[in-house]
mmCIF file of C-alpha atoms and ligand atoms in Angstrom:
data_model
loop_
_atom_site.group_PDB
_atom_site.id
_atom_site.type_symbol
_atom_site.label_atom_id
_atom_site.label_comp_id
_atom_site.label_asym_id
_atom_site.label_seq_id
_atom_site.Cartn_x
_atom_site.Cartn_y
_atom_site.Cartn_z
ATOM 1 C CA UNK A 243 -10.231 -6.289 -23.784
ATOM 2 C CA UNK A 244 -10.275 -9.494 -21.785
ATOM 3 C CA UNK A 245 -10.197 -12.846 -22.573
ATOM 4 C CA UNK A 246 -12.159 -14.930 -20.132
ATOM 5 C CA UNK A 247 -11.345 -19.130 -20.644
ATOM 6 C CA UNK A 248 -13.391 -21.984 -19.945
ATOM 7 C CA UNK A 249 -12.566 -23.467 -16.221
ATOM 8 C CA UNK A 250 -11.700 -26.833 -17.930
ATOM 9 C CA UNK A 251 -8.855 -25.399 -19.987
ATOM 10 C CA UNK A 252 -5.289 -26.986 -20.525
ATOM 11 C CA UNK A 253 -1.905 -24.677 -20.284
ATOM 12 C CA UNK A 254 -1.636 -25.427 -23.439
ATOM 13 C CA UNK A 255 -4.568 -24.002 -25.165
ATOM 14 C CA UNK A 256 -3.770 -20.583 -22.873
ATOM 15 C CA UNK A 257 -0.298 -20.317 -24.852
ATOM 16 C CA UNK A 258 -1.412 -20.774 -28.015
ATOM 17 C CA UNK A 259 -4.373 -18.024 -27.141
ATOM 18 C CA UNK A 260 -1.193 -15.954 -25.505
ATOM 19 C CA UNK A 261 0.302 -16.851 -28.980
ATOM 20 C CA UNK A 262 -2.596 -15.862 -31.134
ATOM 21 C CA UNK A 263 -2.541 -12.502 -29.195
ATOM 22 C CA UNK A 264 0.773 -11.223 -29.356
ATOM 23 C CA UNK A 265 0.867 -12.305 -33.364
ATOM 24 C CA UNK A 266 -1.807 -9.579 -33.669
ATOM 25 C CA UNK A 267 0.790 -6.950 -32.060
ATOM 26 C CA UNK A 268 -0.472 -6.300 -28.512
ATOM 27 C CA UNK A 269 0.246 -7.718 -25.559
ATOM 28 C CA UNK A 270 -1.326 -10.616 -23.439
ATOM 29 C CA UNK A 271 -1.523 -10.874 -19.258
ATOM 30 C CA UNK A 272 -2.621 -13.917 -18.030
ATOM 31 C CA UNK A 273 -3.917 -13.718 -14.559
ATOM 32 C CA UNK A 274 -4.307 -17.189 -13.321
ATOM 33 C CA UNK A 275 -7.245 -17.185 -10.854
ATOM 34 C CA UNK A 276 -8.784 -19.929 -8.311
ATOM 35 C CA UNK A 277 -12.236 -20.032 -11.152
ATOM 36 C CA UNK A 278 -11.270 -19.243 -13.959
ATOM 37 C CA UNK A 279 -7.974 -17.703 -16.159
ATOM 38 C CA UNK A 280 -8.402 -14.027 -17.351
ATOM 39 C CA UNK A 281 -6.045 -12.954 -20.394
ATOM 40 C CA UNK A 282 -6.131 -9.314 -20.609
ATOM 41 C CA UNK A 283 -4.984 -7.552 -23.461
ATOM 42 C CA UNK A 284 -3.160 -4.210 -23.750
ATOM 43 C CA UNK A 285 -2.537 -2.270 -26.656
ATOM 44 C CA UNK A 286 -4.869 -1.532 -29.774
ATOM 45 C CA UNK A 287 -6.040 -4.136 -31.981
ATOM 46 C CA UNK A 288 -7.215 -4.564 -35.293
ATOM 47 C CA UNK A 289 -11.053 -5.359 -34.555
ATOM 48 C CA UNK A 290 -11.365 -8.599 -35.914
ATOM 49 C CA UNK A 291 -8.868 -9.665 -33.064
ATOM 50 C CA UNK A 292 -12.024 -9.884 -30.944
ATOM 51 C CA UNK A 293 -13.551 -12.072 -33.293
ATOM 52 C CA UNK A 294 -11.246 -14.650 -33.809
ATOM 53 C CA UNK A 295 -10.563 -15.053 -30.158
ATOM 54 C CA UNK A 296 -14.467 -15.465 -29.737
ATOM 55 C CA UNK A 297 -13.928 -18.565 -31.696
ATOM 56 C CA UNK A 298 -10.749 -20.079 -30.349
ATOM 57 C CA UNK A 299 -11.423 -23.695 -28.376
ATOM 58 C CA UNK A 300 -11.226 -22.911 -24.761
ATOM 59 C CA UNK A 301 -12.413 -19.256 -24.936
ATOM 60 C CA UNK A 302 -15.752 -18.735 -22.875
ATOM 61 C CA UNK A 303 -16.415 -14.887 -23.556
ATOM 62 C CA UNK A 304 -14.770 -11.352 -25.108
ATOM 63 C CA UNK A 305 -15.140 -8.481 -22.775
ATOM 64 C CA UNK A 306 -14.625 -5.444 -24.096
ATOM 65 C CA UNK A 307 -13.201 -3.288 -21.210
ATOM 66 C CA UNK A 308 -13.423 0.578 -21.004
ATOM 67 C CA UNK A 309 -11.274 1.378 -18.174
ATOM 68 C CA UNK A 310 -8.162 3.367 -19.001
ATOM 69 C CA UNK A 311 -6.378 1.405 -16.526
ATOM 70 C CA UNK A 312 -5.959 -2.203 -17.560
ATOM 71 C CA UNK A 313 -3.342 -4.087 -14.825
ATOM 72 C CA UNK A 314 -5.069 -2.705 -12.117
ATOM 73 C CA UNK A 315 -7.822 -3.247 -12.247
ATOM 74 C CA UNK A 316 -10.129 -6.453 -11.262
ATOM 75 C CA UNK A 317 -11.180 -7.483 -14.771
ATOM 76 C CA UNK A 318 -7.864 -8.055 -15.469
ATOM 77 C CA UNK A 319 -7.472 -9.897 -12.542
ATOM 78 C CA UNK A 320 -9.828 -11.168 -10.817
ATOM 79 C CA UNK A 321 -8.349 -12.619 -7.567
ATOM 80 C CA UNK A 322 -6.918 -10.703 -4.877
ATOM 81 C CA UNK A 323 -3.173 -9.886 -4.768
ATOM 82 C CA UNK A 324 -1.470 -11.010 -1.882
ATOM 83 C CA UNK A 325 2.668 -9.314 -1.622
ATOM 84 C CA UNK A 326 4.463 -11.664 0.123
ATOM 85 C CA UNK A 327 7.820 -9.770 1.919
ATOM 86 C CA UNK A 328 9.664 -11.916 4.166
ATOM 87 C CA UNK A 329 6.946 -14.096 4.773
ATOM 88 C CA UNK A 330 4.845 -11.513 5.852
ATOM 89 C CA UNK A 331 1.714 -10.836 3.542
ATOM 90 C CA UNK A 332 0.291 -8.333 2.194
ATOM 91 C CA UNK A 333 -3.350 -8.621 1.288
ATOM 92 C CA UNK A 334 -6.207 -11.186 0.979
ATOM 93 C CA UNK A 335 -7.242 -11.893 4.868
ATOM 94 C CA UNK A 336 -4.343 -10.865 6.102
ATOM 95 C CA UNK A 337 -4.360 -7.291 8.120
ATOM 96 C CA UNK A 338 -0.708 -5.931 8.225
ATOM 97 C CA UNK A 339 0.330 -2.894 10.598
ATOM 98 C CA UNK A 340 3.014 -0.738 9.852
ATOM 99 C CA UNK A 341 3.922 1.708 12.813
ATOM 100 C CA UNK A 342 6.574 4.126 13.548
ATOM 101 C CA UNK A 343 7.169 7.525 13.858
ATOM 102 C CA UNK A 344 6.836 10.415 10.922
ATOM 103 C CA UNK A 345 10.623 10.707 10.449
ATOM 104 C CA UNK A 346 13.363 8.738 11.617
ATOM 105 C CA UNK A 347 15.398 10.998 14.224
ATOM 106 C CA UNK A 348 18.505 9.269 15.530
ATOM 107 C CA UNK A 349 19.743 5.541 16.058
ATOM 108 C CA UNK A 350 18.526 5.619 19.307
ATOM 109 C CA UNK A 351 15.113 6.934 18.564
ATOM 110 C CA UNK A 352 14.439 4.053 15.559
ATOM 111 C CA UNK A 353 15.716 1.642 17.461
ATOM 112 C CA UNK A 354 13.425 2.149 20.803
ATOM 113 C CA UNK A 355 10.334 2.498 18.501
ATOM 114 C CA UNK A 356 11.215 -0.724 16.753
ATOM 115 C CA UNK A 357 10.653 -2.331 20.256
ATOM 116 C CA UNK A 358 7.879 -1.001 20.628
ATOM 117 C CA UNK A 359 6.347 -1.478 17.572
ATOM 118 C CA UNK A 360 7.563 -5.533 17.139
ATOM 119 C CA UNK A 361 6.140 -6.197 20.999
ATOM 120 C CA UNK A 362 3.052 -4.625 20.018
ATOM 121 C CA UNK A 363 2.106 -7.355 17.598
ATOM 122 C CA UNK A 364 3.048 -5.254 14.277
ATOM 123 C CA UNK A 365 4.634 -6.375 11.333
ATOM 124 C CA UNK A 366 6.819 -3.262 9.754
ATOM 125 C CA UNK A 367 8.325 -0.228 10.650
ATOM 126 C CA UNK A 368 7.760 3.027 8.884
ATOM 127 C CA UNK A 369 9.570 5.985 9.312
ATOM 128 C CA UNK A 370 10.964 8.821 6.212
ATOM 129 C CA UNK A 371 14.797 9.684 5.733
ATOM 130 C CA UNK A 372 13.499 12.333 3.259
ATOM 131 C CA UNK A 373 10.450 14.132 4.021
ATOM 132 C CA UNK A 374 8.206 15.820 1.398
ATOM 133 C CA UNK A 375 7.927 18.865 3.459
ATOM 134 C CA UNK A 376 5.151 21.729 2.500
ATOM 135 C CA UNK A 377 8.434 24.392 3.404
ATOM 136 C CA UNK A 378 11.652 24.299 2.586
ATOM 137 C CA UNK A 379 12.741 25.535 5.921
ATOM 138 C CA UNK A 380 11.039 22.720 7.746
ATOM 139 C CA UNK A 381 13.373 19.644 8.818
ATOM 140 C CA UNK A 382 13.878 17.459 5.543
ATOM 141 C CA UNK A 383 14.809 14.383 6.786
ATOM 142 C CA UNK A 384 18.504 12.957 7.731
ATOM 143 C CA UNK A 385 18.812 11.177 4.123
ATOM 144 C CA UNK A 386 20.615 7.639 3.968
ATOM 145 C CA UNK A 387 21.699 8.026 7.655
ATOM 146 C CA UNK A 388 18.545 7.715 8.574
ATOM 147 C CA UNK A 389 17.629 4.211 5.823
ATOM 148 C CA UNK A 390 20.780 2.570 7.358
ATOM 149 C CA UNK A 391 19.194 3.178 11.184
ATOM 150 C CA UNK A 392 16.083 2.240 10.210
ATOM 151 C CA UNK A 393 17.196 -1.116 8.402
ATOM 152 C CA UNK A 394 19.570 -1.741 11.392
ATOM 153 C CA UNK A 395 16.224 -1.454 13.389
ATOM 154 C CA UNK A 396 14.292 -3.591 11.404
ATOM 155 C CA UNK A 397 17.030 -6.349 11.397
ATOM 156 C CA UNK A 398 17.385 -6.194 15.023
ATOM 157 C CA UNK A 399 13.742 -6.323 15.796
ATOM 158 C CA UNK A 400 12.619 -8.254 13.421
ATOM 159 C CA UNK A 401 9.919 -5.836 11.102
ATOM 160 C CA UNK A 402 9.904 -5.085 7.863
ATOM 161 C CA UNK A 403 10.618 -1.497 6.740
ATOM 162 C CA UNK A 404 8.810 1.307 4.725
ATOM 163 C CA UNK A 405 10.118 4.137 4.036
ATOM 164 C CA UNK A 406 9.235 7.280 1.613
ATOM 165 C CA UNK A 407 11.035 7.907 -1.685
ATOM 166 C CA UNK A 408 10.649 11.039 -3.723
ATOM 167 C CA UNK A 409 13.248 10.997 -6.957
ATOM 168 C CA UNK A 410 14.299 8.525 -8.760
ATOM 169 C CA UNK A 411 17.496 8.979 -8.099
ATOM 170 C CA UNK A 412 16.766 7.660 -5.247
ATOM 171 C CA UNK A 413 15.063 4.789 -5.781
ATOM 172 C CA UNK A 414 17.954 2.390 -5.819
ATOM 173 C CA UNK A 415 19.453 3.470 -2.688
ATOM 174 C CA UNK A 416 15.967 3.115 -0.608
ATOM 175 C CA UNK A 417 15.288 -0.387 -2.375
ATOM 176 C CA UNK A 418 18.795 -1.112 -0.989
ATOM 177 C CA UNK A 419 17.806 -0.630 3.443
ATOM 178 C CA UNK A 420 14.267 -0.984 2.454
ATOM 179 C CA UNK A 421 11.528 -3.634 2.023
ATOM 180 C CA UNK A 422 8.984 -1.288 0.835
ATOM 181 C CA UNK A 423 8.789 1.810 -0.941
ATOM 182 C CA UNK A 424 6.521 4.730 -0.231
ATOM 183 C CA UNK A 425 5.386 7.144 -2.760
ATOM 184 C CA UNK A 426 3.815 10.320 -0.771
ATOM 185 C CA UNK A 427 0.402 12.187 -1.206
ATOM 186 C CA UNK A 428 2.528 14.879 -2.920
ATOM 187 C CA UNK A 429 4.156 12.708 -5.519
ATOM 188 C CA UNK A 430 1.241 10.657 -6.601
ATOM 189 C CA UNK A 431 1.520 11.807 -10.161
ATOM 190 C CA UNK A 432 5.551 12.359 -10.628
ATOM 191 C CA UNK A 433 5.504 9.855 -13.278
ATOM 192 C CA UNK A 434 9.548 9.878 -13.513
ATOM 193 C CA UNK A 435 9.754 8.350 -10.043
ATOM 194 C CA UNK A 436 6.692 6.012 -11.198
ATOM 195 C CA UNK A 437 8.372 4.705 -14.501
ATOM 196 C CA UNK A 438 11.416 4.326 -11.755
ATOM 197 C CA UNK A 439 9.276 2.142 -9.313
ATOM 198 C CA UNK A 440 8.332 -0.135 -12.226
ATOM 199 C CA UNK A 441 12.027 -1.037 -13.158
ATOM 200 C CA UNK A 442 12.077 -2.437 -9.591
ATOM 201 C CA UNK A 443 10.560 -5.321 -7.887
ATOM 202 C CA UNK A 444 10.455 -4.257 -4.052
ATOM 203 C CA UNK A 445 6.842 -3.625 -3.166
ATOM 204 C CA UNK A 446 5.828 0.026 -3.402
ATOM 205 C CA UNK A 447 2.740 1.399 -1.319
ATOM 206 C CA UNK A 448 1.797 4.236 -3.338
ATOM 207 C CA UNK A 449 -0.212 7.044 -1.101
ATOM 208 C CA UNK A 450 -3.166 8.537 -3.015
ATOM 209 C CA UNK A 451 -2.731 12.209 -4.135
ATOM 210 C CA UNK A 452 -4.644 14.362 -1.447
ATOM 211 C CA UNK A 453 -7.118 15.922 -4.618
ATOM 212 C CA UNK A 454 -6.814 12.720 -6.762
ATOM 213 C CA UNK A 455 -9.801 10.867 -7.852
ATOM 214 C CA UNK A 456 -10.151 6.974 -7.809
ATOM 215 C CA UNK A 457 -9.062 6.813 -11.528
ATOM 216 C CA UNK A 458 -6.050 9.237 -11.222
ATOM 217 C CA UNK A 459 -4.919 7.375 -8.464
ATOM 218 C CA UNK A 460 -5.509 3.549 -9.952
ATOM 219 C CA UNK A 461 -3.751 4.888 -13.135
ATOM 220 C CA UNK A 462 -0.706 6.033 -11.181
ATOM 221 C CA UNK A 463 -0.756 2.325 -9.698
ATOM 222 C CA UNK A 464 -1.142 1.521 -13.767
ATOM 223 C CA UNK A 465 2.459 3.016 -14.218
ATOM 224 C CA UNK A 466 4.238 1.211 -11.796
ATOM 225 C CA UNK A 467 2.331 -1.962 -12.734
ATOM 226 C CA UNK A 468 2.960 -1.632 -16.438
ATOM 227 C CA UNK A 469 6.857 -1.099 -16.180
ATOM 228 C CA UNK A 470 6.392 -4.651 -14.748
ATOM 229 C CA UNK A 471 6.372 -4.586 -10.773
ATOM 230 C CA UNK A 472 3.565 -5.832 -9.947
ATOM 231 C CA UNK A 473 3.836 -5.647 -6.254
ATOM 232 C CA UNK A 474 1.800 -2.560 -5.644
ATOM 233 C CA UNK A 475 -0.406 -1.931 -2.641
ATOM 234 C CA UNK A 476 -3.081 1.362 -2.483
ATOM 235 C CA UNK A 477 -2.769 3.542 0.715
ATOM 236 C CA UNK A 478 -5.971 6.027 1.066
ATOM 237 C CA UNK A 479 -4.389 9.200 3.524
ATOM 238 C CA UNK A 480 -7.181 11.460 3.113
ATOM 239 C CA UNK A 481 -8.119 14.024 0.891
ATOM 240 C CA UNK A 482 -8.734 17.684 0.850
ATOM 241 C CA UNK A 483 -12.240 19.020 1.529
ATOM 242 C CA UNK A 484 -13.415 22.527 2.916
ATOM 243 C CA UNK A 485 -13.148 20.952 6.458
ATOM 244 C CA UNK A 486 -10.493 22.379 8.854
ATOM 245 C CA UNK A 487 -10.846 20.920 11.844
ATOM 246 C CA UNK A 488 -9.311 17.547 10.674
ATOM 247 C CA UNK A 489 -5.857 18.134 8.365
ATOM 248 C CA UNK A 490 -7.243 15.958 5.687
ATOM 249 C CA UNK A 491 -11.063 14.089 5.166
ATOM 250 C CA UNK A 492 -9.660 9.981 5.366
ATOM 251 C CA UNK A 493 -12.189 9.014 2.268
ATOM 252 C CA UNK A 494 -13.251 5.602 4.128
ATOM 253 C CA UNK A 495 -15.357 4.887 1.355
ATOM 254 C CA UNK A 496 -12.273 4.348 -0.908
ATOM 255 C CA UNK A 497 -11.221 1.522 0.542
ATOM 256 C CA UNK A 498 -13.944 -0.794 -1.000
ATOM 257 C CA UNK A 499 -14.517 1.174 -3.548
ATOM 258 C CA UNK A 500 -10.726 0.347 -4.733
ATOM 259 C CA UNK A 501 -11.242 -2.741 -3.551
ATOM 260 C CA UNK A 502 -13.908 -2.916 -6.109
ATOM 261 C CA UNK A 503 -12.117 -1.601 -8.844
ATOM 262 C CA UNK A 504 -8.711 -3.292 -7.825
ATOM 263 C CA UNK A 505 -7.141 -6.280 -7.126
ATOM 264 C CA UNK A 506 -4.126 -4.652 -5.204
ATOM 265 C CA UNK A 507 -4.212 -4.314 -1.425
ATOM 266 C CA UNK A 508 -5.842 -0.978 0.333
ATOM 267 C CA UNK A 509 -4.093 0.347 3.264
ATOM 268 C CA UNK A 510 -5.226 2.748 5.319
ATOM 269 C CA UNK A 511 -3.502 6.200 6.901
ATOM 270 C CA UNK A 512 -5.397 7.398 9.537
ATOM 271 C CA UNK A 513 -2.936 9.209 11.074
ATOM 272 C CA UNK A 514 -2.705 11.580 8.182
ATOM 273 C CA UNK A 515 -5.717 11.212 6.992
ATOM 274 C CA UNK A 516 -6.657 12.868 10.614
ATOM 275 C CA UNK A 517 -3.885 14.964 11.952
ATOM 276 C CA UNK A 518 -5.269 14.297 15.459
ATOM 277 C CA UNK A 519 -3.918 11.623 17.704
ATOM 278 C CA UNK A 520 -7.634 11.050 19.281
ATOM 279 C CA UNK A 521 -8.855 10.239 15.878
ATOM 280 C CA UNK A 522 -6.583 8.005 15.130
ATOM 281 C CA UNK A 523 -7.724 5.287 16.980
ATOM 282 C CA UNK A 524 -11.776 5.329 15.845
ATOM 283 C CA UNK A 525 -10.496 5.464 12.280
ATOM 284 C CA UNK A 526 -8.151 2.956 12.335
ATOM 285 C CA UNK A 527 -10.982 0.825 13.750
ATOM 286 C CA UNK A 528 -13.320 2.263 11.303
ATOM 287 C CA UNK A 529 -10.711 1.248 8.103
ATOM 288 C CA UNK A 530 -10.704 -2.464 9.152
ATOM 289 C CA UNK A 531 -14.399 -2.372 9.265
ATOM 290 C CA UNK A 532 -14.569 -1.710 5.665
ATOM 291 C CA UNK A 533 -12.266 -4.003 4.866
ATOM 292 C CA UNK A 534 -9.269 -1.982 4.592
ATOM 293 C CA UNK A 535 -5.835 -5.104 4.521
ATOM 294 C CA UNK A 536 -3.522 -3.040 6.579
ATOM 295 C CA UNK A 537 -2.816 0.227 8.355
ATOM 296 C CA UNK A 538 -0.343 2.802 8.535
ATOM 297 C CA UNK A 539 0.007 4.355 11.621
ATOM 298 C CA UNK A 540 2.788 7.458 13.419
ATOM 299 C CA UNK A 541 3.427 6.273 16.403
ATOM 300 C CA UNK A 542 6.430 8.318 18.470
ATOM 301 C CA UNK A 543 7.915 7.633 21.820
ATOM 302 C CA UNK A 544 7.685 11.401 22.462
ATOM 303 C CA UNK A 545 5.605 13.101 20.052
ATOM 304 C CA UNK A 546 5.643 16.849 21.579
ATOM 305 C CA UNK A 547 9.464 17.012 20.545
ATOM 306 C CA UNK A 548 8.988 15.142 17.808
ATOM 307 C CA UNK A 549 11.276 16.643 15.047
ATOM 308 C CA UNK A 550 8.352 16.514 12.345
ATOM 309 C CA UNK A 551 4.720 18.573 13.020
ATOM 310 C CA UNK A 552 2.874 15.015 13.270
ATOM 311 C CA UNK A 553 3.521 14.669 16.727
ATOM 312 C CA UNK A 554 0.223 15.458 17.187
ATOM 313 C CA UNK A 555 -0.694 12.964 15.339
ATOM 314 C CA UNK A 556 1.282 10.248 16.772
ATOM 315 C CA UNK A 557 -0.002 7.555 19.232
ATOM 316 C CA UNK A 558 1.949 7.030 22.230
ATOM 317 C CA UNK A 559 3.475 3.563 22.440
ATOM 318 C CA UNK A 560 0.294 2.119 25.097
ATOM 319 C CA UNK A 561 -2.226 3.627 22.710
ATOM 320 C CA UNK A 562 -0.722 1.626 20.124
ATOM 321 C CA UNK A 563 -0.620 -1.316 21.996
ATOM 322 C CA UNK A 564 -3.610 -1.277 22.968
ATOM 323 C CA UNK A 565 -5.015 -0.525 19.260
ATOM 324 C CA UNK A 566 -3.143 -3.478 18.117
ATOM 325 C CA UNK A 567 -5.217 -5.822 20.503
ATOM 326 C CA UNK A 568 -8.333 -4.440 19.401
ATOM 327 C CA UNK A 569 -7.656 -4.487 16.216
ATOM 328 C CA UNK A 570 -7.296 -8.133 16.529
ATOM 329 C CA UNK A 571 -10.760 -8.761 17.619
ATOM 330 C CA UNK A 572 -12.442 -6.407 15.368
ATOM 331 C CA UNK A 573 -10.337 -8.136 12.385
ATOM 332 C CA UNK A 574 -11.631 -11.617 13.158
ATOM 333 C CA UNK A 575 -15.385 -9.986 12.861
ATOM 334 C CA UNK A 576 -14.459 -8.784 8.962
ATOM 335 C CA UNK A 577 -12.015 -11.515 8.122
ATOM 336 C CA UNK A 578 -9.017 -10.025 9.003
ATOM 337 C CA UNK A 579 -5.954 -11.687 10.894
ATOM 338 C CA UNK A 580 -3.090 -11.393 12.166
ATOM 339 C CA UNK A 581 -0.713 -12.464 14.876
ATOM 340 C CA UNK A 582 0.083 -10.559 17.708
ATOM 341 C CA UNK A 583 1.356 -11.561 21.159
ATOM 342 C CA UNK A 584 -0.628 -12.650 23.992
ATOM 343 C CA UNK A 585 -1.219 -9.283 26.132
ATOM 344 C CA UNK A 586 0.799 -6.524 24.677
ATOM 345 C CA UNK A 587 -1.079 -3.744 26.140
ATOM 346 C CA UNK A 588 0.054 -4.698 29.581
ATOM 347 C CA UNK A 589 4.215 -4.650 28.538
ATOM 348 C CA UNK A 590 3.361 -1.105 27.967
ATOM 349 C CA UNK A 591 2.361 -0.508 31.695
ATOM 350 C CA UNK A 592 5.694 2.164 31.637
ATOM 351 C CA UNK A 593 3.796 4.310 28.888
ATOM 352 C CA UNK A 594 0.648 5.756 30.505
ATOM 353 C CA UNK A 595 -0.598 8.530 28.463
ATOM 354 C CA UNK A 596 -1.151 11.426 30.654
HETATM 355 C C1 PEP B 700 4.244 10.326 5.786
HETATM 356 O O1 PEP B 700 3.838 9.165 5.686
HETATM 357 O O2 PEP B 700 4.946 10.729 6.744
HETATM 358 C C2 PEP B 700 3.809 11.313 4.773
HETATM 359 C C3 PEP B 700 4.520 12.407 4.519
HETATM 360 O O3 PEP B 700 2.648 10.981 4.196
HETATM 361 P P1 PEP B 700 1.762 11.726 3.066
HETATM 362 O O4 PEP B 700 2.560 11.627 1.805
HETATM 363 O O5 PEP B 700 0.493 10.936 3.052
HETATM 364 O O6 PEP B 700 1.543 13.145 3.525
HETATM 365 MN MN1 MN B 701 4.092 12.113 8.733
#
């Protein structure tokens, strides 16, 4: 249920509604937006509740809402979120890039893409210490080696960081080198590390589940919402389908469908929501279009060794570069922007792709 107030009403009259609320057992949010204040309520109430709000001075209209996701979704607030990090933000008509290679390999290699990444024009390094990986005998990641490089990186070169967690053990330890949290395709619906996420308030860009429909996915957001961070951003990486060419079908549709739904910002993955470095590029292009507020994107200085399979998915550094530019005209067209420096395509003249 949501409470939606008259435009003309005082703070005060909100706390005593917040009052009247939470003296009927259940709890109020009040989402403050630039129209109108929504106060949605979670938990069950007695249904006279409804009633007696109807009637309270201030209160313009009852909505009964059916979703079984309350926080996240847009009739609970009605305004975009914007996650500020560092002065970087997240959301509204701001398009943030996050580039980097699939796993972070040595000091050396973090530190090289970093410079790249920063000249570029983006704002935040990705990269995984611990990698979900489908085998056991695949590389796993170099652990909290690899978070200290990659913060080290990001210090030097000025980016933010992302980086995946999968336990929540090891939450604390990534929210220490990190400035945002990723939760994989494959851990979507571990609601241990979820409830974990909440405790915290680092922003967490939680990766939809690669068979996971809208409403599983926006109720995995609700978990990490309801433990009370509320600095959650969406990140559509493709799906599953019966189509092998690509490794996964990048759902472009979600991204204003949860935009629809949601309030929180949608990122998009083409890089594995593709698998294939030539389609990176046309779907990254194709996310902005539809609105997508930010990218994630593998980028690797030499993808054929890298020590991950999504080399092949990486961009070399001048493809990124160059993506980056383009990105910054196509942005302005859908209301996108973001700074990047004057020609960084041509500081990439050493990185012709062959
Ligand atoms: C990744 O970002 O490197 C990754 C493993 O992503 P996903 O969880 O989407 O497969
Ligand atoms: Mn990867």
């Amino acid at each position: 249920m949501i409470v939606v107030t008259k435009s003309s009403i005082t703070e005060e009259r909100i706390a005593e509604i917040v009052a009247h609320i939470e003296r009927a057992g259940v709890q109020a949010h009040v989402s403050r937006g630039t129209d109108r204040t929504v106060i949605g309520i979670i938990g069950k109430a007695e249904p006279t509740l409804a009633e007696h709000l109807r009637q309270m001075k201030g209160v313009e209209q009852v909505i009964k809402i059916s979703k079984s996701y309350k926080l996240a979704s847009r009739d609970f607030h009605p305004d975009d979120t914007i996650i500020e990090v560092k002065g970087v933000k997240i959301g509204g008509d701001q398009l943030v890039v996050m580039g980097g290679p699939c796993a972070v390999e040595s000091p050396e290699q973090i530190d090289e893409i970093a410079r790249l990444v920063k000249a570029a024009g983006a704002q935040v390094l990705r990269g995984g210490a611990f990698k979900p990986r489908t085998g056991p005998y695949s590389f796993q990641g170099i652990g909290v080696e690899g978070l200290k490089m990659m913060a080290e990186a990001g210090s030097k070169h000025g980016l933010l960081t992302i980086t995946e967690v999968m336990t929540p053990e090891y939450v604390d330890v990534c929210a220490e080198y990190a400035d945002i949290l990723q939760v994989g395709t494959r851990n979507m619906q571990n609601f241990d590390l979820l409830r974990k996420l909440g405790t915290i308030r680092k922003p967490v860009l939680l990766k939809r589940g690669f068979s996971a429909t809208y409403d599983e996915f926006l109720n995995a957001a609700e978990y990490i919402l309801a433990g009370g961070n509320p600095n959650v951003m969406l990140c559509e990486r493709g799906i599953r389908t019966f189509e092998t060419y690509t490794r996964n079908t990048l759902d472009l549709a979600a991204i204003p469908v949860l935009q629809q739904l949601s309030h929180l910002p949608v990122i998009s993955d083409p890089s594995h929501g593709t698998g294939r470095r030539e389609l990176v590029e046309p779907m990254a292009k194709a996310s902005v279009a539809a609105g997508a507020n930010g990218l994630i994107i593998e980028m690797h200085t030499d993808p054929d060794n890298s020590m991950t399979g999504d080399g092949v998915q990486s961009l070399f550094p001048d493809q990124f570069a160059r993506l980056m530019k383009e990105l910054e005209q196509l942005g302005a067209l859908v209301g996108r922007r973001f700074d990047t420096p004057k020609e960084p395509a041509e500081r990439f003249a050493e990185w012709k792709v062959v």
